[in-house]
XYZ file of C-alpha atoms in Angstrom:
600
model
C -8.482 -110.223 -64.990
C -12.417 -112.565 -64.855
C -13.033 -110.851 -61.372
C -11.802 -107.209 -61.879
C -13.939 -107.416 -65.035
C -17.749 -108.730 -63.003
C -17.147 -106.365 -60.510
C -17.344 -103.681 -63.277
C -19.867 -104.987 -64.741
C -23.449 -103.240 -64.250
C -25.161 -103.485 -60.633
C -26.128 -106.537 -59.447
C -23.829 -108.725 -60.842
C -21.158 -107.878 -58.176
C -23.771 -109.176 -55.456
C -24.707 -112.213 -57.933
C -21.152 -113.265 -57.907
C -20.348 -112.775 -54.041
C -24.003 -114.877 -53.339
C -22.157 -117.769 -55.482
C -18.647 -117.639 -54.277
C -20.406 -117.817 -50.807
C -22.425 -120.618 -52.074
C -18.951 -122.429 -53.459
C -16.824 -121.281 -50.108
C -19.893 -123.106 -47.918
C -20.379 -126.255 -49.918
C -16.593 -126.735 -49.498
C -16.490 -126.194 -46.096
C -19.196 -128.785 -45.245
C -17.379 -131.108 -47.869
C -14.348 -130.904 -45.696
C -16.478 -131.179 -42.453
C -18.291 -134.269 -43.527
C -15.143 -135.809 -45.341
C -14.744 -138.750 -42.584
C -18.614 -139.575 -42.786
C -19.023 -139.760 -46.522
C -15.262 -142.114 -47.012
C -17.005 -144.166 -44.405
C -20.300 -144.490 -46.137
C -18.314 -145.128 -50.004
C -16.679 -148.176 -47.791
C -19.741 -149.748 -47.118
C -21.845 -148.676 -49.531
C -21.497 -150.655 -53.253
C -21.909 -148.608 -56.557
C -21.501 -145.442 -55.006
C -19.065 -142.515 -57.102
C -18.612 -139.033 -56.398
C -20.287 -137.053 -58.350
C -20.105 -132.863 -59.060
C -23.370 -130.794 -59.423
C -21.921 -127.329 -59.526
C -20.202 -126.253 -56.284
C -21.865 -129.212 -54.659
C -20.506 -132.783 -54.121
C -22.393 -135.782 -53.693
C -22.775 -139.416 -54.642
C -24.715 -140.915 -57.388
C -25.633 -144.464 -57.715
C -24.732 -147.405 -60.144
C -28.139 -148.453 -61.324
C -28.950 -151.598 -63.941
C -31.564 -150.236 -65.880
C -33.553 -146.174 -65.455
C -36.566 -144.628 -66.672
C -37.525 -141.777 -65.059
C -40.996 -142.771 -64.079
C -39.545 -145.166 -62.136
C -37.047 -143.175 -60.732
C -39.683 -140.861 -59.065
C -41.968 -143.938 -58.138
C -38.884 -145.202 -55.809
C -37.751 -141.893 -54.188
C -41.622 -141.434 -53.452
C -42.328 -144.867 -51.905
C -38.505 -144.594 -49.784
C -40.113 -140.921 -48.647
C -43.354 -142.748 -47.579
C -41.633 -145.849 -45.963
C -40.022 -143.134 -44.004
C -43.275 -141.469 -43.040
C -45.316 -144.198 -42.835
C -43.033 -145.949 -39.947
C -42.417 -143.266 -38.206
C -46.358 -142.435 -38.240
C -46.058 -139.252 -39.700
C -49.319 -138.566 -41.978
C -48.341 -137.263 -44.430
C -50.867 -136.346 -48.098
C -50.035 -136.333 -52.317
C -49.601 -132.779 -53.367
C -50.910 -132.313 -57.297
C -47.707 -131.134 -59.188
C -48.546 -129.024 -62.993
C -49.217 -131.889 -65.537
C -47.443 -128.976 -67.758
C -43.811 -129.634 -65.657
C -42.001 -132.045 -67.650
C -40.185 -133.733 -64.278
C -42.414 -136.508 -63.501
C -41.955 -135.345 -59.402
C -43.366 -135.976 -56.996
C -44.643 -134.231 -53.817
C -45.747 -134.777 -50.701
C -47.229 -132.288 -47.626
C -46.462 -132.573 -43.928
C -47.376 -130.787 -41.476
C -44.944 -128.159 -40.074
C -44.693 -129.738 -36.488
C -43.409 -132.922 -37.938
C -39.975 -131.416 -39.254
C -37.926 -131.973 -36.397
C -38.938 -135.744 -36.541
C -39.265 -136.111 -40.185
C -35.372 -134.691 -40.516
C -34.272 -137.249 -37.437
C -35.775 -140.556 -38.810
C -34.426 -139.364 -42.397
C -31.139 -138.707 -41.129
C -31.140 -141.948 -39.455
C -32.634 -144.308 -41.937
C -31.406 -142.778 -44.991
C -27.520 -142.133 -44.284
C -26.799 -145.125 -45.651
C -28.256 -145.155 -49.218
C -25.829 -142.434 -50.281
C -28.946 -140.472 -50.425
C -29.261 -136.484 -50.920
C -31.299 -133.981 -49.406
C -31.635 -129.848 -50.861
C -32.852 -127.345 -50.204
C -35.844 -126.358 -53.102
C -35.783 -122.577 -54.003
C -38.447 -120.163 -55.576
C -37.956 -121.552 -59.023
C -37.980 -125.250 -58.608
C -34.499 -125.342 -58.382
C -31.798 -126.954 -55.422
C -30.193 -124.420 -53.653
C -28.209 -126.414 -51.880
C -27.924 -129.924 -50.765
C -25.703 -132.224 -48.596
C -25.507 -135.807 -48.080
C -27.548 -137.575 -45.142
C -25.036 -139.112 -44.461
C -23.244 -135.717 -43.556
C -24.689 -135.903 -40.385
C -26.338 -132.325 -38.821
C -27.923 -130.539 -41.993
C -27.064 -127.022 -42.336
C -29.561 -123.993 -41.008
C -30.531 -123.139 -44.673
C -31.636 -127.242 -45.157
C -33.324 -127.245 -41.618
C -35.319 -124.262 -42.070
C -35.941 -124.724 -46.003
C -39.836 -124.445 -46.570
C -39.286 -127.465 -49.194
C -36.780 -130.352 -49.200
C -36.179 -132.829 -52.364
C -34.633 -135.837 -51.258
C -33.838 -138.948 -53.732
C -30.754 -140.549 -54.623
C -29.054 -139.197 -57.604
C -28.667 -142.684 -60.264
C -25.708 -142.824 -62.565
C -24.956 -145.055 -65.428
C -22.711 -148.460 -66.069
C -19.967 -145.574 -67.326
C -21.208 -143.184 -63.984
C -23.010 -140.684 -66.324
C -25.579 -138.881 -64.423
C -29.627 -139.876 -65.577
C -31.406 -138.759 -62.905
C -29.524 -135.972 -60.678
C -31.419 -132.941 -58.393
C -33.702 -132.275 -60.739
C -35.940 -135.905 -59.443
C -35.973 -136.644 -56.199
C -39.224 -136.087 -54.086
C -40.062 -132.555 -52.251
C -41.036 -133.025 -49.226
C -43.600 -129.483 -48.040
C -43.821 -128.285 -44.768
C -47.541 -126.841 -44.600
C -48.116 -124.201 -41.415
C -51.191 -124.029 -40.249
C -52.956 -120.216 -40.692
C -52.189 -119.025 -37.093
C -48.851 -119.454 -37.490
C -48.330 -118.103 -40.839
C -50.434 -114.674 -39.708
C -47.244 -113.302 -39.042
C -45.785 -113.197 -42.207
C -48.684 -113.343 -44.206
C -48.240 -109.672 -45.570
C -45.174 -110.583 -47.295
C -44.846 -114.222 -47.090
C -46.467 -116.233 -48.914
C -47.833 -113.027 -51.814
C -50.575 -115.248 -53.053
C -52.229 -114.694 -50.840
C -55.345 -112.235 -50.761
C -56.815 -112.011 -46.979
C -54.963 -109.370 -45.468
C -52.382 -110.762 -42.510
C -54.348 -109.446 -39.544
C -57.170 -111.425 -40.987
C -55.432 -114.553 -41.616
C -55.666 -115.803 -37.982
C -59.434 -115.213 -37.809
C -60.534 -116.295 -40.997
C -57.850 -119.227 -41.426
C -56.855 -120.403 -37.938
C -57.174 -123.699 -38.593
C -56.316 -123.809 -42.383
C -53.322 -125.669 -43.502
C -51.051 -122.865 -45.604
C -48.954 -124.293 -48.404
C -45.072 -123.006 -48.608
C -45.536 -122.593 -52.094
C -47.919 -122.974 -55.311
C -49.738 -125.709 -56.528
C -52.539 -126.250 -59.512
C -55.144 -126.461 -56.955
C -55.330 -125.018 -53.821
C -52.613 -123.216 -51.473
C -55.042 -122.793 -48.645
C -56.999 -126.361 -47.021
C -59.255 -125.556 -44.884
C -60.892 -127.784 -42.412
C -63.822 -129.134 -44.500
C -61.880 -129.839 -47.422
C -58.639 -132.102 -45.731
C -61.511 -135.605 -46.466
C -59.323 -138.209 -46.964
C -58.769 -139.494 -49.818
C -56.019 -142.122 -52.346
C -54.266 -140.465 -55.356
C -55.167 -142.447 -58.621
C -51.570 -141.713 -59.839
C -49.158 -142.240 -58.105
C -52.048 -145.301 -57.087
C -52.810 -145.376 -53.551
C -51.136 -142.774 -52.135
C -52.847 -141.270 -49.366
C -54.140 -137.301 -49.844
C -56.751 -135.092 -49.835
C -60.465 -135.480 -51.870
C -59.185 -131.955 -53.832
C -56.247 -133.515 -54.380
C -57.677 -136.410 -55.975
C -59.799 -135.147 -58.597
C -58.587 -135.058 -62.240
C -57.216 -131.631 -62.924
C -58.612 -129.789 -66.912
C -54.970 -129.889 -67.982
C -54.752 -133.341 -67.237
C -54.416 -136.005 -70.274
C -56.882 -138.162 -69.773
C -56.872 -140.277 -73.227
C -54.609 -142.516 -75.240
C -51.446 -141.723 -76.882
C -49.515 -143.802 -79.243
C -46.408 -143.126 -80.756
C -45.581 -144.030 -84.813
C -41.957 -144.220 -85.941
C -40.644 -144.793 -89.662
C -37.971 -146.318 -90.615
C -35.381 -147.768 -93.170
C -32.240 -149.812 -93.709
C -31.283 -148.125 -96.898
C -27.459 -149.640 -97.228
C -29.186 -153.487 -97.019
C -28.446 -154.913 -100.290
C -31.782 -155.472 -101.832
C -33.278 -152.375 -100.592
C -30.232 -150.110 -101.858
C -30.866 -151.929 -105.530
C -34.851 -151.682 -105.608
C -34.009 -147.690 -104.647
C -31.139 -147.256 -107.531
C -33.287 -148.791 -110.255
C -36.493 -146.712 -109.673
C -34.130 -143.635 -108.654
C -32.806 -143.694 -112.593
C -36.294 -143.135 -113.797
C -37.018 -140.638 -111.236
C -33.602 -138.455 -111.784
C -34.244 -134.614 -111.709
C -37.172 -133.923 -109.530
C -35.351 -132.441 -107.108
C -31.904 -131.406 -105.629
C -29.945 -134.425 -105.231
C -29.256 -133.806 -101.663
C -32.798 -134.800 -101.238
C -32.508 -138.369 -102.108
C -28.607 -139.193 -101.605
C -27.265 -142.158 -99.849
C -27.341 -140.315 -96.393
C -31.452 -139.873 -96.162
C -30.969 -143.545 -96.461
C -28.231 -145.109 -93.710
C -29.320 -145.813 -90.460
C -27.193 -145.468 -87.966
C -28.669 -147.206 -85.588
C -30.423 -143.964 -84.545
C -34.242 -145.945 -84.162
C -32.494 -148.363 -81.622
C -31.802 -145.336 -79.097
C -34.770 -143.164 -79.995
C -36.909 -145.825 -78.609
C -34.912 -145.708 -75.512
C -34.830 -142.452 -75.234
C -38.898 -143.133 -75.180
C -38.802 -145.687 -72.710
C -36.623 -143.602 -70.267
C -38.564 -140.026 -70.438
C -42.232 -140.532 -72.205
C -43.449 -143.531 -70.460
C -47.755 -142.038 -71.222
C -46.921 -143.988 -74.355
C -49.739 -146.821 -74.873
C -48.156 -148.152 -77.916
C -45.546 -147.944 -80.783
C -45.718 -148.427 -84.426
C -42.981 -149.067 -86.441
C -43.745 -148.581 -90.057
C -41.507 -150.398 -92.463
C -40.585 -151.324 -96.250
C -40.285 -154.936 -95.559
C -38.055 -154.968 -92.818
C -36.960 -154.491 -89.731
C -33.640 -154.581 -87.347
C -31.797 -157.466 -86.441
C -32.063 -155.838 -82.673
C -35.317 -155.500 -82.455
C -37.892 -157.781 -81.149
C -41.430 -157.510 -82.975
C -43.206 -159.516 -81.227
C -42.284 -157.152 -78.036
C -45.252 -156.315 -75.760
C -46.700 -152.641 -76.901
C -45.458 -153.130 -80.398
C -46.208 -153.307 -83.603
C -44.324 -153.331 -87.151
C -46.592 -152.210 -89.946
C -45.541 -152.521 -93.766
C -45.428 -150.201 -95.886
C -48.001 -152.399 -98.340
C -50.736 -152.432 -94.971
C -51.147 -148.194 -95.183
C -50.040 -147.374 -99.091
C -52.193 -148.244 -102.286
C -50.273 -151.083 -104.223
C -49.911 -148.981 -107.179
C -48.047 -146.230 -105.338
C -45.131 -149.052 -104.272
C -42.438 -148.926 -103.145
C -41.809 -145.578 -102.049
C -38.248 -144.192 -100.848
C -40.443 -140.612 -99.691
C -41.016 -140.159 -96.353
C -43.429 -137.431 -97.176
C -45.693 -140.332 -99.350
C -45.173 -142.965 -96.042
C -46.761 -139.980 -93.776
C -49.536 -139.057 -95.701
C -51.297 -142.386 -95.282
C -50.012 -142.900 -90.514
C -53.884 -142.199 -90.640
C -54.444 -146.043 -91.950
C -52.742 -147.975 -89.359
C -55.171 -149.900 -87.649
C -55.663 -149.660 -83.837
C -53.893 -146.382 -84.095
C -55.200 -144.007 -81.246
C -57.301 -140.623 -82.501
C -54.290 -138.389 -80.723
C -50.431 -139.809 -81.458
C -47.179 -138.810 -81.901
C -45.312 -139.196 -84.902
C -41.265 -139.105 -84.856
C -38.371 -139.539 -87.274
C -35.785 -142.086 -86.320
C -33.484 -139.496 -85.888
C -35.343 -137.567 -82.976
C -34.665 -137.949 -79.762
C -36.503 -137.233 -76.400
C -33.285 -135.288 -73.869
C -35.274 -135.538 -70.835
C -38.876 -136.437 -68.849
C -41.925 -135.111 -70.681
C -45.236 -135.534 -69.683
C -48.874 -136.203 -72.673
C -49.336 -132.627 -71.725
C -46.352 -131.787 -73.207
C -48.488 -132.392 -76.880
C -51.956 -132.235 -76.030
C -54.112 -130.090 -73.448
C -56.651 -132.055 -71.435
C -59.530 -131.089 -73.806
C -57.619 -132.862 -77.120
C -56.514 -129.477 -78.505
C -52.806 -129.940 -79.559
C -49.593 -128.338 -79.050
C -47.560 -127.788 -82.001
C -44.292 -127.403 -82.120
C -43.773 -124.291 -85.033
C -39.888 -123.124 -85.970
C -39.244 -119.335 -85.873
C -37.653 -120.606 -89.533
C -40.030 -119.451 -92.307
C -40.453 -120.937 -95.814
C -40.189 -117.922 -97.337
C -41.922 -116.968 -100.448
C -42.232 -117.543 -104.214
C -42.830 -120.952 -105.904
C -41.346 -124.317 -104.870
C -38.114 -124.823 -106.254
C -35.988 -128.090 -106.789
C -32.584 -126.103 -104.662
C -34.137 -125.201 -102.476
C -34.527 -128.054 -98.771
C -37.089 -130.055 -98.974
C -39.061 -129.143 -96.467
C -39.689 -125.633 -97.898
C -41.066 -126.851 -100.960
C -43.585 -129.049 -99.870
C -44.466 -126.319 -97.218
C -44.583 -123.932 -99.859
C -47.285 -125.886 -101.260
C -48.931 -126.825 -97.596
C -49.005 -122.751 -97.717
C -51.244 -122.955 -100.779
C -53.624 -125.667 -99.429
C -54.397 -124.012 -96.106
C -54.894 -120.254 -98.561
C -57.300 -122.112 -100.620
C -59.766 -123.856 -98.223
C -59.402 -121.587 -94.921
C -58.018 -118.412 -96.345
C -54.692 -118.143 -94.461
C -51.429 -117.556 -95.356
C -48.424 -120.374 -93.495
C -44.922 -118.397 -92.931
C -43.538 -121.002 -90.602
C -41.941 -124.208 -91.053
C -42.146 -126.953 -88.221
C -39.287 -127.444 -85.879
C -37.915 -131.672 -86.019
C -38.781 -132.732 -82.945
C -42.219 -135.191 -82.132
C -45.187 -134.051 -84.394
C -48.642 -134.198 -82.140
C -50.853 -135.692 -85.219
C -54.977 -135.862 -84.434
C -56.320 -138.859 -86.685
C -59.430 -136.642 -86.932
C -57.627 -133.667 -89.589
C -55.643 -135.886 -91.381
C -59.323 -138.031 -92.508
C -60.936 -134.556 -92.802
C -58.068 -133.793 -95.294
C -58.238 -136.849 -96.902
C -62.383 -136.861 -96.958
C -61.407 -133.786 -99.490
C -59.680 -134.976 -102.067
C -56.440 -132.217 -102.213
C -55.003 -132.982 -105.400
C -51.132 -132.048 -103.757
C -51.790 -135.201 -100.871
C -53.033 -137.507 -103.028
C -50.415 -136.630 -105.599
C -47.210 -136.811 -101.799
C -49.213 -140.679 -101.731
C -47.865 -141.233 -105.107
C -44.717 -139.594 -105.041
C -42.107 -142.320 -104.903
C -39.271 -139.890 -104.330
C -38.996 -136.600 -102.449
C -40.328 -133.784 -104.886
C -40.900 -130.455 -105.351
C -44.868 -131.092 -105.834
C -44.912 -132.798 -102.442
C -46.945 -131.027 -99.244
C -45.527 -131.547 -95.839
C -48.300 -134.238 -94.448
C -48.064 -134.909 -90.696
C -45.995 -131.207 -90.234
C -46.594 -128.272 -91.885
C -50.318 -129.263 -93.632
C -51.844 -131.237 -90.406
C -50.856 -128.454 -87.822
C -51.546 -125.743 -89.608
C -55.012 -126.943 -91.087
C -55.319 -127.875 -87.003
C -54.449 -125.036 -86.303
C -57.189 -122.599 -88.654
C -60.071 -125.346 -87.480
C -59.489 -124.557 -83.600
C -58.376 -127.874 -82.612
C -54.755 -126.980 -82.153
C -51.834 -123.848 -81.099
C -48.801 -122.931 -81.277
C -46.878 -124.503 -78.798
C -42.838 -123.681 -77.444
C -40.583 -126.924 -77.615
C -36.860 -126.743 -76.164
C -34.631 -128.148 -78.964
C -31.934 -128.484 -80.364
C -30.808 -129.597 -83.904
C -27.388 -131.356 -84.643
C -26.286 -132.253 -88.592
C -23.963 -134.911 -89.021
C -20.821 -134.038 -90.436
C -20.501 -130.352 -90.186
C -17.689 -128.826 -87.943
C -20.273 -128.515 -84.969
C -21.406 -131.399 -84.528
C -19.375 -132.494 -81.971
C -19.624 -129.311 -79.676
C -23.537 -129.638 -80.191
C -22.775 -133.006 -78.806
C -20.478 -132.045 -76.177
C -23.178 -130.161 -75.088
C -26.097 -132.100 -75.226
C -24.123 -134.471 -73.265
C -23.206 -132.116 -70.400
C -26.978 -132.012 -69.695
C -28.188 -129.127 -72.366
C -31.884 -127.213 -71.325
C -33.665 -128.997 -73.962
C -36.974 -131.044 -74.482
C -35.602 -132.901 -77.743
C -33.318 -133.023 -80.008
C -32.617 -134.346 -83.837
C -29.145 -135.742 -85.417
C -30.005 -135.320 -88.529
C -27.883 -136.755 -91.770
C -28.535 -134.643 -94.326
C -25.797 -135.269 -96.698
C -22.346 -135.998 -94.607
C -19.703 -136.803 -97.211
C -18.404 -140.521 -97.724
C -15.278 -139.506 -96.541
C -16.803 -138.083 -92.990
C -19.227 -140.391 -92.460
C -18.078 -143.074 -90.381
C -16.340 -140.898 -88.364
C -19.608 -138.993 -88.061
C -21.423 -142.477 -87.085
C -19.207 -143.756 -84.648
C -19.041 -140.165 -82.650
C -22.962 -140.568 -82.301
C -22.635 -143.604 -81.171
C -20.880 -143.067 -78.483
C -22.506 -140.531 -77.293
C -25.915 -142.598 -77.823
C -24.806 -144.939 -76.400
C -24.111 -143.351 -73.247
C -26.565 -140.974 -73.385
C -29.228 -144.212 -73.283
C -27.177 -146.734 -71.840
C -29.712 -149.063 -71.060
C -31.954 -151.455 -73.789
C -36.008 -150.804 -74.323
C -38.009 -153.900 -73.694
C -38.417 -153.438 -78.146
C -34.960 -155.354 -78.234
C -33.216 -158.586 -78.046
C -31.993 -158.664 -75.065
C -28.766 -160.390 -76.485
C -28.196 -158.138 -79.284
C -27.841 -155.236 -76.821
C -24.112 -153.572 -77.308
C -21.197 -153.500 -75.087
C -20.443 -149.961 -73.023
C -18.189 -147.566 -74.865
C -16.197 -145.569 -72.019
C -17.457 -147.648 -69.330
C -13.646 -148.156 -67.672
C -13.079 -144.621 -67.319
C -15.179 -141.431 -66.480
C -13.036 -139.578 -69.312
C -14.721 -141.166 -71.743
C -13.899 -142.676 -75.379
C -12.202 -139.357 -76.521
C -10.229 -138.548 -73.870
C -11.507 -134.413 -73.915
C -13.026 -134.595 -70.398
C -16.918 -133.874 -71.372
C -18.037 -136.957 -70.378
C -17.414 -135.460 -66.506
C -19.634 -137.017 -63.934
C -21.877 -133.691 -63.069
C -25.284 -132.999 -62.780
C -27.068 -131.668 -66.060
């Protein structure tokens, strides 16, 4: 029925189906032909496990630790060592800093292709590494293990190859798959490319018949890069790259680009354990005197319950955002028992250090956010995280800021609505409406959209400027002990739109997933994230989980997070690290088959 439906579909569907079937059949045939070599590889190489990447059947290597940056450096190191020991000249090709993957690219002259493949097959066959052909969209279209022996024609002729290792966590989960690795581009001389220049590559502006005369001795790239696809002899002065440090390249490729961020970026987290008896008693005592200012769901127990999210949020930061200079954790005379407050790169900041004494104690995130820019030593540009916000895959500093310092703002498609703030509406709506009034008063602009629950790029100069104006709503928020309809949203709606109105920020696209705890679709959304959903960030938000559902929700997200982020960050006391649930079997702790050993 499915095939009949696809055949009757719109034009092009049949062709797509046939292409997919052909790729699947080719991959299966290759796997059968190479079965003996794979059995030998697995028998003689420890730590390998079979994985599926779509129709492709590869092996992954179990690793003892993982960060995306370290993995990329290791893959580059393997390729560099291979080429250097073989005496094959190569050069680092710059990648787009706005591309999240920290993947490195090296260029090699086309004349060295056979030598590269022969040496690679000989030296990488015992590692369990793969080699794949990279398509025009940057994805791997087909891949095999180096141990499989002779490469298929599509790989032997591909203009760009990717090689690396599929890295697995302790329970067999894929941490880095075919989206990682190191790319090898085969560059041709102009005289070799002249015959196909009229159709490929399309980016050349010089007609093909003139290419040999104009660019005969120039090196021509097989695809785009941020600097230049044509390197004449005069531009090929040897140089060394700054990052990664010391890799051979050419002088134009070693220069910092306009988009590259070269200023420090810190991260700020806010955290509280509302279940701790003394904290809970203090909150109840003040809450009795503050009743009725806003809907009960905004001050309920779920708002202050710790599901240990911070531990895994910091792990996600370490795994996928290696550009962060320093982490500041803002708390109320508390630290998690697993946290090492003396860890390198971490500063614990108490509310007393940044909030007025007569505003304490405070149980309102809006009030705390209004004073984050008073943290001593904080960089001018920083990222603000709630402890329930996680990084899902590698991101770079350029995801949040342009090279000139302009912030990239995560505006939501959801609107604030119109009318006055109301105690029964969600607190972000009320706080956003109040911020809208501030922006209208100072800048004559009308704010319509909320912000996503993602990392928030912040400019200290914007926060200080707003504070210097003595904005009544902002000052009132600093003294708002609990969430109130009179609050503003300091680090989201107010900061973001003030920055946009003054030319210091622009809206940007953030790929994001929201998961609310205790809802019917919670497990389905977690399953999608576990399977490698195509998002940069996700939020596990506990809005008003029913007491009867809280224990089950807590257990589900703990299993998910431990599998997603299995390795401790440097901020943890190592003896406190929890065990890995589900490590005994690939089907996972829930037995529903969602923890498949597949590439995202």
